[in-house]
Tab-separated table of C-alpha atoms and ligand atoms in Angstrom:
chain	number	residue	atom	x	y	z
E	285	UNK	CA	24.162	-53.987	135.819
E	286	UNK	CA	22.990	-57.100	134.012
E	287	UNK	CA	19.362	-58.100	134.545
E	288	UNK	CA	19.938	-61.815	134.713
E	289	UNK	CA	16.752	-63.548	133.583
E	290	UNK	CA	18.456	-66.919	133.413
E	291	UNK	CA	19.351	-66.871	137.112
E	292	UNK	CA	16.011	-65.466	138.249
E	293	UNK	CA	14.025	-67.935	136.126
E	294	UNK	CA	15.962	-70.825	137.710
E	295	UNK	CA	14.902	-69.634	141.173
E	296	UNK	CA	11.279	-69.261	140.070
E	297	UNK	CA	11.256	-72.705	138.428
E	298	UNK	CA	12.859	-74.235	141.490
E	299	UNK	CA	10.111	-72.805	143.705
E	300	UNK	CA	7.435	-73.989	141.261
E	301	UNK	CA	8.909	-77.470	141.261
E	302	UNK	CA	9.008	-77.583	145.077
E	303	UNK	CA	5.396	-76.438	145.259
E	304	UNK	CA	4.274	-79.058	142.727
E	305	UNK	CA	5.795	-81.779	144.909
E	306	UNK	CA	3.262	-80.826	147.597
E	307	UNK	CA	0.208	-81.150	145.309
E	308	UNK	CA	-2.119	-84.126	145.007
E	309	UNK	CA	-1.806	-84.202	141.207
E	310	UNK	CA	0.434	-82.694	138.573
E	311	UNK	CA	-0.666	-79.519	136.745
E	312	UNK	CA	-1.200	-80.204	133.051
E	313	UNK	CA	-0.431	-78.020	130.026
E	314	UNK	CA	-1.613	-78.782	126.479
E	315	UNK	CA	0.912	-77.463	123.954
E	316	UNK	CA	-0.211	-77.122	120.343
E	317	UNK	CA	2.156	-76.500	117.440
E	318	UNK	CA	0.791	-76.362	113.899
E	319	UNK	CA	3.352	-76.653	111.108
E	320	UNK	CA	7.112	-76.817	111.071
E	321	UNK	CA	8.293	-73.223	111.589
E	322	UNK	CA	11.834	-73.572	112.932
E	323	UNK	CA	11.666	-70.858	115.610
E	324	UNK	CA	8.248	-72.047	116.820
E	325	UNK	CA	9.462	-75.616	117.242
E	326	UNK	CA	12.505	-74.395	119.194
E	327	UNK	CA	10.196	-72.423	121.554
E	328	UNK	CA	7.729	-75.312	121.921
E	329	UNK	CA	10.475	-77.826	122.672
E	330	UNK	CA	11.904	-75.510	125.342
E	331	UNK	CA	8.467	-75.180	126.942
E	332	UNK	CA	7.907	-78.953	126.931
E	333	UNK	CA	11.405	-79.556	128.369
E	334	UNK	CA	10.749	-77.064	131.174
E	335	UNK	CA	7.387	-78.703	131.939
E	336	UNK	CA	9.265	-81.991	132.420
E	337	UNK	CA	11.840	-80.325	134.653
E	338	UNK	CA	9.276	-78.848	137.043
E	339	UNK	CA	6.923	-81.852	136.869
E	340	UNK	CA	4.123	-80.226	134.923
E	341	UNK	CA	2.525	-82.808	132.665
E	342	UNK	CA	2.562	-81.650	129.046
E	343	UNK	CA	0.280	-83.025	126.367
E	344	UNK	CA	1.956	-82.221	123.088
E	345	UNK	CA	0.168	-81.787	119.783
E	346	UNK	CA	2.584	-81.380	116.880
E	347	UNK	CA	0.175	-80.981	114.003
E	348	UNK	CA	0.681	-80.969	110.248
E	349	UNK	CA	1.000	-77.540	108.573
E	350	UNK	CA	-2.209	-78.259	106.624
E	351	UNK	CA	-4.227	-79.040	109.766
E	352	UNK	CA	-7.675	-77.555	109.277
E	353	UNK	CA	-8.966	-74.586	111.255
E	354	UNK	CA	-12.222	-76.415	112.087
E	355	UNK	CA	-10.252	-79.387	113.478
E	356	UNK	CA	-8.140	-77.061	115.618
E	357	UNK	CA	-11.311	-75.412	116.959
E	358	UNK	CA	-12.675	-78.871	117.811
E	359	UNK	CA	-9.442	-79.863	119.550
E	360	UNK	CA	-9.538	-76.692	121.670
E	361	UNK	CA	-13.168	-77.386	122.551
E	362	UNK	CA	-12.181	-80.841	123.793
E	363	UNK	CA	-9.278	-79.442	125.812
E	364	UNK	CA	-11.534	-76.727	127.276
E	365	UNK	CA	-13.825	-79.413	128.675
E	366	UNK	CA	-11.075	-81.827	129.713
E	367	UNK	CA	-10.843	-81.518	133.507
E	368	UNK	CA	-7.280	-82.792	133.564
E	369	UNK	CA	-6.007	-79.896	131.429
E	370	UNK	CA	-5.158	-76.671	133.301
E	371	UNK	CA	-3.617	-74.679	130.506
E	372	UNK	CA	-3.848	-74.521	126.708
E	373	UNK	CA	-1.034	-73.000	124.705
E	374	UNK	CA	-1.278	-72.523	120.958
E	375	UNK	CA	2.131	-71.538	119.613
E	376	UNK	CA	1.975	-68.476	117.365
E	377	UNK	CA	2.266	-67.667	114.527
E	378	UNK	CA	-0.245	-70.109	113.038
E	379	UNK	CA	-0.192	-70.984	109.309
E	380	UNK	CA	-1.972	-68.334	107.215
E	381	UNK	CA	-5.025	-70.506	106.411
E	382	UNK	CA	-5.968	-70.439	110.117
E	383	UNK	CA	-7.648	-67.370	111.644
E	384	UNK	CA	-5.515	-66.753	114.745
E	385	UNK	CA	-8.093	-64.476	116.415
E	386	UNK	CA	-10.777	-67.167	116.086
E	387	UNK	CA	-8.478	-69.755	117.659
E	388	UNK	CA	-7.428	-67.552	120.564
E	389	UNK	CA	-11.053	-66.589	121.192
E	390	UNK	CA	-11.955	-70.283	121.464
E	391	UNK	CA	-9.562	-70.955	124.372
E	392	UNK	CA	-11.362	-70.761	127.704
E	393	UNK	CA	-10.164	-67.653	129.583
E	394	UNK	CA	-9.561	-69.866	132.630
E	395	UNK	CA	-7.140	-72.071	130.663
E	396	UNK	CA	-5.621	-69.264	128.585
E	397	UNK	CA	-2.198	-69.422	130.264
E	398	UNK	CA	-0.755	-67.279	127.450
E	399	UNK	CA	-3.203	-64.524	128.429
E	400	UNK	CA	-4.088	-63.499	124.844
E	401	UNK	CA	-7.830	-64.192	124.886
E	402	UNK	CA	-10.130	-61.169	124.496
E	403	UNK	CA	-11.455	-61.790	128.016
E	404	UNK	CA	-8.017	-61.698	129.622
E	405	UNK	CA	-6.776	-58.782	127.518
E	406	UNK	CA	-10.047	-56.920	128.157
E	407	UNK	CA	-9.780	-57.403	131.917
E	408	UNK	CA	-6.205	-56.165	131.799
E	409	UNK	CA	-7.083	-53.120	129.742
E	410	UNK	CA	-9.919	-52.204	132.079
E	411	UNK	CA	-7.455	-52.258	134.995
E	412	UNK	CA	-9.151	-55.348	136.392
E	413	UNK	CA	-7.395	-58.630	137.235
E	414	UNK	CA	-7.189	-61.067	134.309
E	415	UNK	CA	-7.120	-64.812	134.965
E	416	UNK	CA	-3.638	-64.753	133.450
E	417	UNK	CA	-1.152	-62.081	132.421
E	418	UNK	CA	0.549	-62.838	129.102
E	419	UNK	CA	3.773	-64.738	129.701
E	420	UNK	CA	6.355	-62.389	128.140
E	421	UNK	CA	5.008	-59.186	129.762
E	422	UNK	CA	4.633	-61.058	133.065
E	423	UNK	CA	8.229	-62.300	132.804
E	424	UNK	CA	9.404	-58.731	132.163
E	425	UNK	CA	7.440	-57.390	135.148
E	426	UNK	CA	8.933	-60.139	137.353
E	427	UNK	CA	12.422	-59.203	136.166
E	428	UNK	CA	11.877	-55.483	136.895
E	429	UNK	CA	10.401	-56.254	140.301
E	430	UNK	CA	13.223	-58.605	141.250
E	431	UNK	CA	15.799	-55.883	140.569
E	432	UNK	CA	13.681	-53.305	142.460
E	433	UNK	CA	13.204	-51.213	139.342
E	434	UNK	CA	10.351	-48.833	140.081
E	435	UNK	CA	7.970	-48.193	137.169
E	436	UNK	CA	5.582	-45.776	138.915
E	437	UNK	CA	5.840	-42.268	137.391
E	438	UNK	CA	8.621	-43.426	135.043
E	439	UNK	CA	8.779	-42.770	131.303
E	440	UNK	CA	8.743	-46.112	129.570
E	441	UNK	CA	9.196	-46.648	125.848
E	442	UNK	CA	8.042	-49.951	124.385
E	443	UNK	CA	9.078	-50.675	120.803
E	444	UNK	CA	6.440	-53.250	119.799
E	445	UNK	CA	2.683	-53.033	119.278
E	446	UNK	CA	1.719	-56.740	119.217
E	447	UNK	CA	-0.756	-58.453	121.544
E	448	UNK	CA	2.040	-60.801	122.597
E	449	UNK	CA	4.320	-58.126	124.007
E	450	UNK	CA	3.642	-54.392	123.574
E	451	UNK	CA	-0.087	-53.955	124.129
E	452	UNK	CA	-0.501	-56.053	127.293
E	453	UNK	CA	2.812	-54.832	128.684
E	454	UNK	CA	1.754	-51.216	128.162
E	455	UNK	CA	-1.473	-51.883	130.088
E	456	UNK	CA	0.392	-53.612	132.925
E	457	UNK	CA	2.831	-50.711	133.245
E	458	UNK	CA	0.080	-48.116	132.945
E	459	UNK	CA	-1.852	-49.897	135.699
E	460	UNK	CA	1.219	-49.430	137.896
E	461	UNK	CA	1.455	-45.706	137.241
E	462	UNK	CA	4.036	-45.513	134.434
E	463	UNK	CA	3.809	-43.154	131.469
E	464	UNK	CA	4.070	-45.392	128.442
E	465	UNK	CA	4.846	-44.722	124.777
E	466	UNK	CA	4.300	-47.517	122.298
E	467	UNK	CA	6.516	-47.250	119.213
E	468	UNK	CA	6.468	-49.434	116.111
E	469	UNK	CA	7.730	-49.569	112.560
E	470	UNK	CA	5.785	-46.454	111.514
E	471	UNK	CA	7.111	-44.364	114.401
E	472	UNK	CA	9.028	-41.332	113.179
E	473	UNK	CA	12.218	-40.378	115.020
E	474	UNK	CA	12.403	-43.315	117.428
E	475	UNK	CA	15.174	-41.553	119.342
E	476	UNK	CA	12.747	-38.806	120.431
E	477	UNK	CA	11.077	-41.502	122.537
E	478	UNK	CA	14.027	-43.663	123.614
E	479	UNK	CA	16.329	-40.829	124.679
E	480	UNK	CA	13.660	-39.456	127.017
E	481	UNK	CA	12.779	-42.839	128.518
E	482	UNK	CA	13.865	-44.212	131.885
E	483	UNK	CA	13.139	-47.744	130.691
E	484	UNK	CA	13.235	-48.944	127.061
E	485	UNK	CA	11.716	-52.311	126.192
E	486	UNK	CA	12.415	-53.412	122.634
E	487	UNK	CA	10.792	-56.355	120.834
E	488	UNK	CA	11.206	-55.881	117.096
E	489	UNK	CA	13.302	-58.848	116.006
E	490	UNK	CA	15.486	-56.414	114.018
E	491	UNK	CA	19.084	-57.341	114.764
E	492	UNK	CA	20.926	-54.524	116.557
E	493	UNK	CA	18.276	-51.910	115.763
E	494	UNK	CA	19.442	-49.922	118.782
E	495	UNK	CA	23.004	-48.803	119.480
E	496	UNK	CA	24.270	-46.545	122.271
E	497	UNK	CA	23.012	-43.381	120.541
E	498	UNK	CA	19.425	-44.410	121.450
E	499	UNK	CA	19.911	-44.344	125.228
E	500	UNK	CA	20.591	-41.804	127.939
E	501	UNK	CA	23.199	-42.815	130.520
E	502	UNK	CA	20.613	-43.600	133.220
E	503	UNK	CA	18.517	-45.814	130.987
E	504	UNK	CA	17.424	-49.351	131.758
E	505	UNK	CA	17.059	-51.520	128.652
E	506	UNK	CA	15.062	-54.708	128.290
E	507	UNK	CA	15.786	-56.625	125.102
E	508	UNK	CA	13.009	-58.990	124.038
E	509	UNK	CA	14.007	-59.389	120.393
E	510	UNK	CA	15.132	-62.705	119.038
E	511	UNK	CA	16.860	-62.289	115.716
E	512	UNK	CA	17.650	-64.983	113.228
E	513	UNK	CA	21.156	-65.257	111.854
E	514	UNK	CA	21.905	-66.709	108.408
E	515	UNK	CA	22.352	-70.290	109.629
E	516	UNK	CA	18.874	-70.140	111.214
E	517	UNK	CA	20.410	-69.955	114.690
E	518	UNK	CA	18.285	-67.886	117.065
E	519	UNK	CA	20.458	-65.452	118.962
E	520	UNK	CA	21.307	-61.782	119.469
E	521	UNK	CA	18.788	-59.117	120.199
E	522	UNK	CA	17.405	-55.760	119.106
E	523	UNK	CA	20.094	-54.022	121.127
E	524	UNK	CA	23.772	-53.993	120.235
E	525	UNK	CA	24.855	-55.319	123.621
E	526	UNK	CA	28.588	-54.752	123.065
E	527	UNK	CA	28.088	-51.070	122.318
E	528	UNK	CA	25.371	-50.366	124.879
E	529	UNK	CA	25.942	-52.462	128.030
E	530	UNK	CA	28.653	-50.268	129.611
E	531	UNK	CA	27.003	-46.974	128.734
E	532	UNK	CA	23.663	-47.352	130.512
E	533	UNK	CA	22.463	-48.268	134.015
E	534	UNK	CA	21.138	-51.785	133.370
E	535	UNK	CA	20.394	-54.159	130.511
E	536	UNK	CA	18.849	-57.590	130.031
E	537	UNK	CA	20.900	-59.685	127.617
E	538	UNK	CA	19.840	-61.966	124.761
E	539	UNK	CA	20.109	-64.847	125.415
E	540	UNK	CA	19.618	-65.087	129.177
E	541	UNK	CA	17.158	-62.255	129.782
E	542	UNK	CA	13.494	-62.193	128.800
E	543	UNK	CA	13.490	-65.608	127.041
E	544	UNK	CA	13.896	-67.755	130.174
E	545	UNK	CA	11.596	-65.379	132.109
E	546	UNK	CA	8.812	-65.980	129.551
E	547	UNK	CA	9.018	-69.724	130.089
E	548	UNK	CA	9.100	-69.319	133.880
E	549	UNK	CA	5.991	-67.089	133.656
E	550	UNK	CA	4.195	-69.723	131.587
E	551	UNK	CA	4.938	-72.398	134.203
E	552	UNK	CA	3.801	-69.942	136.914
E	553	UNK	CA	0.488	-69.432	135.066
E	554	UNK	CA	-0.057	-73.178	134.610
E	555	UNK	CA	0.499	-73.830	138.316
E	556	UNK	CA	-1.800	-70.897	139.169
E	557	UNK	CA	-4.518	-72.388	136.965
E	558	UNK	CA	-4.178	-75.776	138.685
E	559	UNK	CA	-4.347	-74.223	142.156
E	560	UNK	CA	-7.389	-72.118	141.347
E	561	UNK	CA	-9.258	-75.144	140.069
E	562	UNK	CA	-8.245	-77.612	142.755
E	563	UNK	CA	-7.938	-75.529	145.935
E	564	UNK	CA	-4.846	-77.604	146.732
G	805	NAD	P1	5.634	-58.790	115.718
G	805	NAD	O1	6.216	-58.979	114.363
G	805	NAD	O2	4.179	-58.947	115.925
G	805	NAD	O3	6.053	-57.357	116.271
G	805	NAD	C1	7.218	-56.686	115.880
G	805	NAD	C2	7.118	-55.271	116.332
G	805	NAD	O4	8.309	-54.579	116.006
G	805	NAD	C3	5.967	-54.499	115.669
G	805	NAD	O5	5.379	-53.646	116.620
G	805	NAD	C4	6.680	-53.684	114.590
G	805	NAD	O6	5.972	-52.511	114.235
G	805	NAD	C5	7.975	-53.365	115.312
G	805	NAD	N1	9.093	-53.067	114.402
G	805	NAD	C6	9.567	-53.817	113.389
G	805	NAD	N2	10.594	-53.185	112.774
G	805	NAD	C7	10.763	-52.003	113.420
G	805	NAD	C8	11.651	-50.909	113.257
G	805	NAD	N3	12.578	-50.900	112.300
G	805	NAD	N4	11.531	-49.857	114.103
G	805	NAD	C9	10.588	-49.839	115.082
G	805	NAD	N5	9.718	-50.862	115.276
G	805	NAD	C10	9.804	-51.926	114.462
G	805	NAD	O7	6.445	-59.810	116.657
G	805	NAD	P2	6.181	-60.270	118.167
G	805	NAD	O8	5.557	-61.586	118.162
G	805	NAD	O9	5.572	-59.183	118.954
G	805	NAD	O10	7.707	-60.464	118.634
G	805	NAD	C11	8.633	-59.411	118.547
G	805	NAD	C12	10.044	-59.905	118.840
G	805	NAD	O11	10.110	-60.366	120.173
G	805	NAD	C13	10.512	-61.085	117.966
G	805	NAD	O12	11.892	-60.980	117.775
G	805	NAD	C14	10.192	-62.279	118.827
G	805	NAD	O13	11.002	-63.400	118.504
G	805	NAD	C15	10.528	-61.722	120.185
G	805	NAD	N6	9.818	-62.378	121.283
G	805	NAD	C16	10.593	-62.904	122.255
G	805	NAD	C17	10.007	-63.516	123.331
G	805	NAD	C18	10.871	-64.069	124.395
G	805	NAD	O14	10.398	-64.856	125.200
G	805	NAD	N7	12.129	-63.669	124.469
G	805	NAD	C19	8.623	-63.610	123.425
G	805	NAD	C20	7.829	-63.029	122.428
G	805	NAD	C21	8.455	-62.409	121.359
């Protein structure tokens, strides 16, 4: 079975767009990109395009790669106190002269639609309800739920330990009763974890890291990885789809799986932020 994130995200975005038509004002997302990293600008442009499609107002800041950390902190301060803005998204990674943790910490937890702030991650880790769940893990949870894939009491292997994917996703799954292993580049014998897992979620960015020998026949695989090919084109995933798809129970493809679900989850969070502020 193919876990079709493209189709599901279209339904979610359609519902978001219909709901926005009933509101007094448009939700508003501030999108900040510092520098000219190719992949980051592709992601940011997709997010801005989707905002337009669902009628979320986006305020776009495409800033020079030398933009100063103190100026970025000031900009976030202004956006935090701007009543029109419901969500603030700072595209990662930031240039090395900027302290990412400092920037994320500055975003108000109530506008942190990416869900990376210490407040939101802390609430999640303490099995409390954060203001926002991080977009990629939320998109993955929505995908699993849509296909009625139970996570309670399942063995789940996540190959990624970042705050963008692996850590919050592990907490979300744990909070729902899954047994979770987090693997990463220092993990020895990755197959010991993947072969015993009911669900494998991979987000390494290593092209075709996993072939069919990593999965048991009942496995469900979620591919988050986006791998660059020589011509800078962003395609393909961590999982060798051709070799794996017919040998396991279900798989989410790249493209058309987690990518569109991440964007749908971001729009969902922005609308949620608007509704919580405005009681519309
Ligand atoms: P990251 O570099 O912070 O994390 C990469 C992870 O992969 C780390 O945990 C690292 O230890 C692990 N890893 C690397 N090589 C490995 C190997 N050989 N074996 C086992 N583990 C290995 O990156 P990130 O920001 O967390 O993103 C990870 C990937 O997911 C990237 O390809 C990124 O483009 C993609 N991503 C996709 C979406 C989406 O919406 N589809 C969203 C976020 C991230």
